[in-house]
Amino acid sequence: MVTRDRRSGKVVDRDIFINKNLAPDTYSRVLAHEVGHAIDELAGTIPTAGLSDELRGVYNSLNNGQRNAAGTDARANAKPFLPQHDGYERDDIPGEYMAEAIRAYMADPNYLKTVAPKTAARIREYVNPNPKFNRTIQFNAIAAPAAGLAAGGAVLAGSDDAKASPIAPELPPGAVLIDEPPTDAGA
């Protein structure tokens, strides 16, 4: 959630709220997706122009419930699953695509660099040199061989194969994950 100053429109506060009652695999996916929104917003809203085909493909591959036999991708004959199917309005769709692409990049960089190289390059262009990120987040440009690409898609899509691998990166020692809105208790 972004709070803006009424007069200037300037962002004055940001919060991410995640329902702690979600299933663990869903919780991880939602959290990583919301972090994708935060990165996109802090990077100045990464432009999606010229990336539509890649972004649609990534979004469908990772969110379509009609999976292939291996569970690694949407079935080839499945109707594409798009943000509109989750109720998003036209103006929100580019941000949903980008947040999901950033989630994919964080979870499996080689997957995104292989299936959506222009999108991966655009994310690097806006995030890597940004002083808000460049000491903590860097998206690499070198793609490893495509071996394991299907497994990466399974992890990103949340198939049964993904249960052994977290979708969101592990927290560093001493870091705290707040999974519910702060309360006024004890204040």
PDB file of C-alpha atoms in Angstrom:
ATOM      1  CA  MET A   1       0.000   0.000   0.000  1.00  0.00           C
ATOM      2  CA  VAL A   2       1.371   3.407  -0.950  1.00  0.00           C
ATOM      3  CA  THR A   3       0.383   6.528   0.982  1.00  0.00           C
ATOM      4  CA  ARG A   4       0.786   9.811  -0.899  1.00  0.00           C
ATOM      5  CA  ASP A   5       0.732  13.404   0.283  1.00  0.00           C
ATOM      6  CA  ARG A   6      -2.673  14.867  -0.622  1.00  0.00           C
ATOM      7  CA  ARG A   7      -1.239  18.048  -2.098  1.00  0.00           C
ATOM      8  CA  SER A   8       1.992  17.016  -3.787  1.00  0.00           C
ATOM      9  CA  GLY A   9       1.190  13.393  -4.605  1.00  0.00           C
ATOM     10  CA  LYS A  10       4.633  12.484  -3.273  1.00  0.00           C
ATOM     11  CA  VAL A  11       4.955   9.024  -1.696  1.00  0.00           C
ATOM     12  CA  VAL A  12       5.260   9.426   2.071  1.00  0.00           C
ATOM     13  CA  ASP A  13       4.887   5.810   3.225  1.00  0.00           C
ATOM     14  CA  ARG A  14       4.805   2.273   1.832  1.00  0.00           C
ATOM     15  CA  ASP A  15       3.447  -0.908   3.407  1.00  0.00           C
ATOM     16  CA  ILE A  16       3.093  -4.485   2.217  1.00  0.00           C
ATOM     17  CA  PHE A  17       0.308  -6.482   3.849  1.00  0.00           C
ATOM     18  CA  ILE A  18       0.141 -10.246   3.364  1.00  0.00           C
ATOM     19  CA  ASN A  19      -2.611 -12.451   4.748  1.00  0.00           C
ATOM     20  CA  LYS A  20      -0.793 -14.714   7.207  1.00  0.00           C
ATOM     21  CA  ASN A  21      -3.506 -17.360   6.785  1.00  0.00           C
ATOM     22  CA  LEU A  22      -2.444 -18.188   3.230  1.00  0.00           C
ATOM     23  CA  ALA A  23      -0.985 -21.629   2.584  1.00  0.00           C
ATOM     24  CA  PRO A  24       2.832 -21.488   2.935  1.00  0.00           C
ATOM     25  CA  ASP A  25       3.551 -21.886  -0.789  1.00  0.00           C
ATOM     26  CA  THR A  26       0.938 -19.259  -1.675  1.00  0.00           C
ATOM     27  CA  TYR A  27       2.241 -16.940   1.049  1.00  0.00           C
ATOM     28  CA  SER A  28       5.777 -17.124  -0.377  1.00  0.00           C
ATOM     29  CA  ARG A  29       4.547 -16.413  -3.899  1.00  0.00           C
ATOM     30  CA  VAL A  30       2.393 -13.475  -2.810  1.00  0.00           C
ATOM     31  CA  LEU A  31       5.177 -12.003  -0.685  1.00  0.00           C
ATOM     32  CA  ALA A  32       7.704 -12.249  -3.529  1.00  0.00           C
ATOM     33  CA  HIS A  33       5.169 -10.710  -5.950  1.00  0.00           C
ATOM     34  CA  GLU A  34       4.517  -7.808  -3.563  1.00  0.00           C
ATOM     35  CA  VAL A  35       8.267  -7.271  -3.152  1.00  0.00           C
ATOM     36  CA  GLY A  36       8.330  -7.127  -6.963  1.00  0.00           C
ATOM     37  CA  HIS A  37       5.814  -4.263  -6.814  1.00  0.00           C
ATOM     38  CA  ALA A  38       7.980  -2.478  -4.241  1.00  0.00           C
ATOM     39  CA  ILE A  39      11.111  -2.828  -6.375  1.00  0.00           C
ATOM     40  CA  ASP A  40       9.218  -1.623  -9.453  1.00  0.00           C
ATOM     41  CA  GLU A  41       7.832   1.396  -7.606  1.00  0.00           C
ATOM     42  CA  LEU A  42      11.147   2.331  -5.987  1.00  0.00           C
ATOM     43  CA  ALA A  43      12.885   2.005  -9.357  1.00  0.00           C
ATOM     44  CA  GLY A  44      10.501   4.618 -10.747  1.00  0.00           C
ATOM     45  CA  THR A  45       8.009   2.244 -12.430  1.00  0.00           C
ATOM     46  CA  ILE A  46       9.946   0.191 -14.945  1.00  0.00           C
ATOM     47  CA  PRO A  47       8.540   0.822 -18.445  1.00  0.00           C
ATOM     48  CA  THR A  48       6.880  -2.176 -20.082  1.00  0.00           C
ATOM     49  CA  ALA A  49       6.751  -0.756 -23.627  1.00  0.00           C
ATOM     50  CA  GLY A  50       8.071  -3.282 -26.128  1.00  0.00           C
ATOM     51  CA  LEU A  51       7.896  -6.145 -23.621  1.00  0.00           C
ATOM     52  CA  SER A  52       4.239  -7.154 -23.930  1.00  0.00           C
ATOM     53  CA  ASP A  53       4.787 -10.573 -25.516  1.00  0.00           C
ATOM     54  CA  GLU A  54       7.464 -11.567 -23.005  1.00  0.00           C
ATOM     55  CA  LEU A  55       5.523 -10.261 -20.015  1.00  0.00           C
ATOM     56  CA  ARG A  56       2.292 -11.985 -21.081  1.00  0.00           C
ATOM     57  CA  GLY A  57       4.170 -15.246 -21.598  1.00  0.00           C
ATOM     58  CA  VAL A  58       5.853 -15.114 -18.192  1.00  0.00           C
ATOM     59  CA  TYR A  59       2.625 -14.184 -16.415  1.00  0.00           C
ATOM     60  CA  ASN A  60       0.702 -16.992 -18.123  1.00  0.00           C
ATOM     61  CA  SER A  61       3.442 -19.554 -17.560  1.00  0.00           C
ATOM     62  CA  LEU A  62       3.672 -18.814 -13.852  1.00  0.00           C
ATOM     63  CA  ASN A  63      -0.019 -18.298 -13.051  1.00  0.00           C
ATOM     64  CA  ASN A  64      -2.050 -20.518 -15.357  1.00  0.00           C
ATOM     65  CA  GLY A  65      -3.669 -23.310 -13.362  1.00  0.00           C
ATOM     66  CA  GLN A  66      -3.912 -25.539 -16.427  1.00  0.00           C
ATOM     67  CA  ARG A  67      -0.478 -27.164 -16.127  1.00  0.00           C
ATOM     68  CA  ASN A  68       1.336 -29.542 -18.455  1.00  0.00           C
ATOM     69  CA  ALA A  69       1.866 -33.150 -17.330  1.00  0.00           C
ATOM     70  CA  ALA A  70       5.179 -32.299 -15.649  1.00  0.00           C
ATOM     71  CA  GLY A  71       3.629 -29.301 -13.894  1.00  0.00           C
ATOM     72  CA  THR A  72       6.395 -27.055 -15.193  1.00  0.00           C
ATOM     73  CA  ASP A  73       4.397 -24.745 -17.455  1.00  0.00           C
ATOM     74  CA  ALA A  74       0.938 -23.876 -18.681  1.00  0.00           C
ATOM     75  CA  ARG A  75      -0.491 -26.481 -21.043  1.00  0.00           C
ATOM     76  CA  ALA A  76       0.209 -25.559 -24.657  1.00  0.00           C
ATOM     77  CA  ASN A  77      -3.518 -25.631 -25.483  1.00  0.00           C
ATOM     78  CA  ALA A  78      -4.615 -23.778 -22.332  1.00  0.00           C
ATOM     79  CA  LYS A  79      -6.365 -20.437 -22.631  1.00  0.00           C
ATOM     80  CA  PRO A  80      -3.805 -17.767 -21.596  1.00  0.00           C
ATOM     81  CA  PHE A  81      -4.144 -16.570 -18.011  1.00  0.00           C
ATOM     82  CA  LEU A  82      -3.764 -12.792 -17.718  1.00  0.00           C
ATOM     83  CA  PRO A  83      -4.046 -10.219 -14.896  1.00  0.00           C
ATOM     84  CA  GLN A  84      -7.578  -9.393 -16.080  1.00  0.00           C
ATOM     85  CA  HIS A  85      -8.606 -12.899 -14.979  1.00  0.00           C
ATOM     86  CA  ASP A  86      -7.649 -11.937 -11.419  1.00  0.00           C
ATOM     87  CA  GLY A  87      -9.788  -8.787 -11.653  1.00  0.00           C
ATOM     88  CA  TYR A  88      -7.079  -6.232 -12.434  1.00  0.00           C
ATOM     89  CA  GLU A  89      -8.114  -3.130 -14.355  1.00  0.00           C
ATOM     90  CA  ARG A  90      -6.369  -1.934 -17.520  1.00  0.00           C
ATOM     91  CA  ASP A  91      -4.176   0.656 -15.751  1.00  0.00           C
ATOM     92  CA  ASP A  92      -2.930  -1.927 -13.229  1.00  0.00           C
ATOM     93  CA  ILE A  93      -1.932  -4.599 -15.750  1.00  0.00           C
ATOM     94  CA  PRO A  94       1.586  -3.330 -16.636  1.00  0.00           C
ATOM     95  CA  GLY A  95       2.484  -3.200 -12.938  1.00  0.00           C
ATOM     96  CA  GLU A  96       1.183  -6.741 -12.389  1.00  0.00           C
ATOM     97  CA  TYR A  97       3.239  -8.003 -15.313  1.00  0.00           C
ATOM     98  CA  MET A  98       6.385  -6.279 -14.055  1.00  0.00           C
ATOM     99  CA  ALA A  99       5.936  -7.392 -10.439  1.00  0.00           C
ATOM    100  CA  GLU A 100       5.577 -10.988 -11.617  1.00  0.00           C
ATOM    101  CA  ALA A 101       8.642 -10.674 -13.861  1.00  0.00           C
ATOM    102  CA  ILE A 102      10.668  -9.300 -10.938  1.00  0.00           C
ATOM    103  CA  ARG A 103       9.413 -12.175  -8.772  1.00  0.00           C
ATOM    104  CA  ALA A 104      10.565 -14.604 -11.454  1.00  0.00           C
ATOM    105  CA  TYR A 105      13.964 -12.902 -11.685  1.00  0.00           C
ATOM    106  CA  MET A 106      14.460 -13.091  -7.913  1.00  0.00           C
ATOM    107  CA  ALA A 107      13.425 -16.755  -7.745  1.00  0.00           C
ATOM    108  CA  ASP A 108      15.310 -18.041 -10.792  1.00  0.00           C
ATOM    109  CA  PRO A 109      17.340 -15.471 -12.744  1.00  0.00           C
ATOM    110  CA  ASN A 110      18.217 -17.954 -15.491  1.00  0.00           C
ATOM    111  CA  TYR A 111      14.543 -18.690 -16.130  1.00  0.00           C
ATOM    112  CA  LEU A 112      13.693 -15.043 -16.762  1.00  0.00           C
ATOM    113  CA  LYS A 113      16.862 -14.312 -18.747  1.00  0.00           C
ATOM    114  CA  THR A 114      16.098 -17.305 -20.973  1.00  0.00           C
ATOM    115  CA  VAL A 115      12.356 -16.874 -21.592  1.00  0.00           C
ATOM    116  CA  ALA A 116      12.202 -13.056 -21.392  1.00  0.00           C
ATOM    117  CA  PRO A 117      15.661 -11.625 -22.131  1.00  0.00           C
ATOM    118  CA  LYS A 118      14.430  -8.116 -23.008  1.00  0.00           C
ATOM    119  CA  THR A 119      12.414  -7.962 -19.795  1.00  0.00           C
ATOM    120  CA  ALA A 120      15.411  -9.120 -17.745  1.00  0.00           C
ATOM    121  CA  ALA A 121      17.578  -6.466 -19.408  1.00  0.00           C
ATOM    122  CA  ARG A 122      14.991  -3.750 -18.674  1.00  0.00           C
ATOM    123  CA  ILE A 123      14.848  -4.750 -15.003  1.00  0.00           C
ATOM    124  CA  ARG A 124      18.661  -4.609 -14.778  1.00  0.00           C
ATOM    125  CA  GLU A 125      18.669  -1.231 -16.543  1.00  0.00           C
ATOM    126  CA  TYR A 126      16.368   0.332 -13.937  1.00  0.00           C
ATOM    127  CA  VAL A 127      17.384  -1.510 -10.773  1.00  0.00           C
ATOM    128  CA  ASN A 128      21.139  -2.146 -10.892  1.00  0.00           C
ATOM    129  CA  PRO A 129      22.370   1.479 -11.175  1.00  0.00           C
ATOM    130  CA  ASN A 130      19.661   2.842  -8.873  1.00  0.00           C
ATOM    131  CA  PRO A 131      21.217   4.176  -5.633  1.00  0.00           C
ATOM    132  CA  LYS A 132      18.190   2.901  -3.702  1.00  0.00           C
ATOM    133  CA  PHE A 133      19.228  -0.649  -4.618  1.00  0.00           C
ATOM    134  CA  ASN A 134      22.774  -0.880  -5.890  1.00  0.00           C
ATOM    135  CA  ARG A 135      24.314  -1.782  -2.539  1.00  0.00           C
ATOM    136  CA  THR A 136      21.726  -4.447  -1.734  1.00  0.00           C
ATOM    137  CA  ILE A 137      20.156  -5.773  -4.949  1.00  0.00           C
ATOM    138  CA  GLN A 138      21.836  -6.561  -8.256  1.00  0.00           C
ATOM    139  CA  PHE A 139      20.224  -8.588 -11.018  1.00  0.00           C
ATOM    140  CA  ASN A 140      22.952 -10.413 -12.938  1.00  0.00           C
ATOM    141  CA  ALA A 141      23.204 -10.521 -16.703  1.00  0.00           C
ATOM    142  CA  ILE A 142      24.941 -13.859 -17.291  1.00  0.00           C
ATOM    143  CA  ALA A 143      22.578 -16.691 -18.158  1.00  0.00           C
ATOM    144  CA  ALA A 144      23.607 -20.219 -17.256  1.00  0.00           C
ATOM    145  CA  PRO A 145      22.838 -23.078 -19.652  1.00  0.00           C
ATOM    146  CA  ALA A 146      19.141 -23.807 -19.985  1.00  0.00           C
ATOM    147  CA  ALA A 147      19.458 -27.150 -18.186  1.00  0.00           C
ATOM    148  CA  GLY A 148      17.039 -27.088 -15.339  1.00  0.00           C
ATOM    149  CA  LEU A 149      14.867 -24.466 -16.988  1.00  0.00           C
ATOM    150  CA  ALA A 150      11.789 -26.641 -16.637  1.00  0.00           C
ATOM    151  CA  ALA A 151      12.527 -27.214 -12.972  1.00  0.00           C
ATOM    152  CA  GLY A 152      12.893 -23.466 -12.513  1.00  0.00           C
ATOM    153  CA  GLY A 153       9.497 -22.957 -14.083  1.00  0.00           C
ATOM    154  CA  ALA A 154       8.044 -25.526 -11.701  1.00  0.00           C
ATOM    155  CA  VAL A 155       9.443 -23.678  -8.699  1.00  0.00           C
ATOM    156  CA  LEU A 156       8.123 -20.370  -9.940  1.00  0.00           C
ATOM    157  CA  ALA A 157       4.716 -21.798 -10.757  1.00  0.00           C
ATOM    158  CA  GLY A 158       4.342 -23.375  -7.345  1.00  0.00           C
ATOM    159  CA  SER A 159       3.973 -26.974  -8.524  1.00  0.00           C
ATOM    160  CA  ASP A 160       4.487 -29.922  -6.196  1.00  0.00           C
ATOM    161  CA  ASP A 161       8.140 -29.907  -7.267  1.00  0.00           C
ATOM    162  CA  ALA A 162       8.455 -26.453  -5.728  1.00  0.00           C
ATOM    163  CA  LYS A 163       7.676 -27.492  -2.168  1.00  0.00           C
ATOM    164  CA  ALA A 164      11.317 -28.288  -1.487  1.00  0.00           C
ATOM    165  CA  SER A 165      12.475 -24.869  -2.685  1.00  0.00           C
ATOM    166  CA  PRO A 166      11.355 -21.522  -1.282  1.00  0.00           C
ATOM    167  CA  ILE A 167      10.127 -18.982  -3.792  1.00  0.00           C
ATOM    168  CA  ALA A 168      11.234 -15.952  -1.819  1.00  0.00           C
ATOM    169  CA  PRO A 169      14.923 -15.668  -0.992  1.00  0.00           C
ATOM    170  CA  GLU A 170      15.964 -16.721   2.513  1.00  0.00           C
ATOM    171  CA  LEU A 171      16.277 -13.894   5.012  1.00  0.00           C
ATOM    172  CA  PRO A 172      19.786 -13.033   6.191  1.00  0.00           C
ATOM    173  CA  PRO A 173      20.713 -13.842   9.810  1.00  0.00           C
ATOM    174  CA  GLY A 174      19.128 -11.360  12.183  1.00  0.00           C
ATOM    175  CA  ALA A 175      16.503 -10.182   9.678  1.00  0.00           C
ATOM    176  CA  VAL A 176      12.883 -10.152  10.779  1.00  0.00           C
ATOM    177  CA  LEU A 177       9.929 -10.821   8.507  1.00  0.00           C
ATOM    178  CA  ILE A 178       6.813  -8.965   9.574  1.00  0.00           C
ATOM    179  CA  ASP A 179       3.873 -10.904   8.241  1.00  0.00           C
ATOM    180  CA  GLU A 180       0.991  -8.853   9.553  1.00  0.00           C
ATOM    181  CA  PRO A 181       0.188  -5.153   9.839  1.00  0.00           C
ATOM    182  CA  PRO A 182       1.747  -3.450  12.852  1.00  0.00           C
ATOM    183  CA  THR A 183      -0.525  -2.813  15.815  1.00  0.00           C
ATOM    184  CA  ASP A 184      -0.623  -0.051  18.402  1.00  0.00           C
ATOM    185  CA  ALA A 185      -0.212  -2.604  21.201  1.00  0.00           C
ATOM    186  CA  GLY A 186       2.581  -1.656  23.549  1.00  0.00           C
ATOM    187  CA  ALA A 187       3.017   1.771  22.008  1.00  0.00           C
TER     188      ALA A 187
END
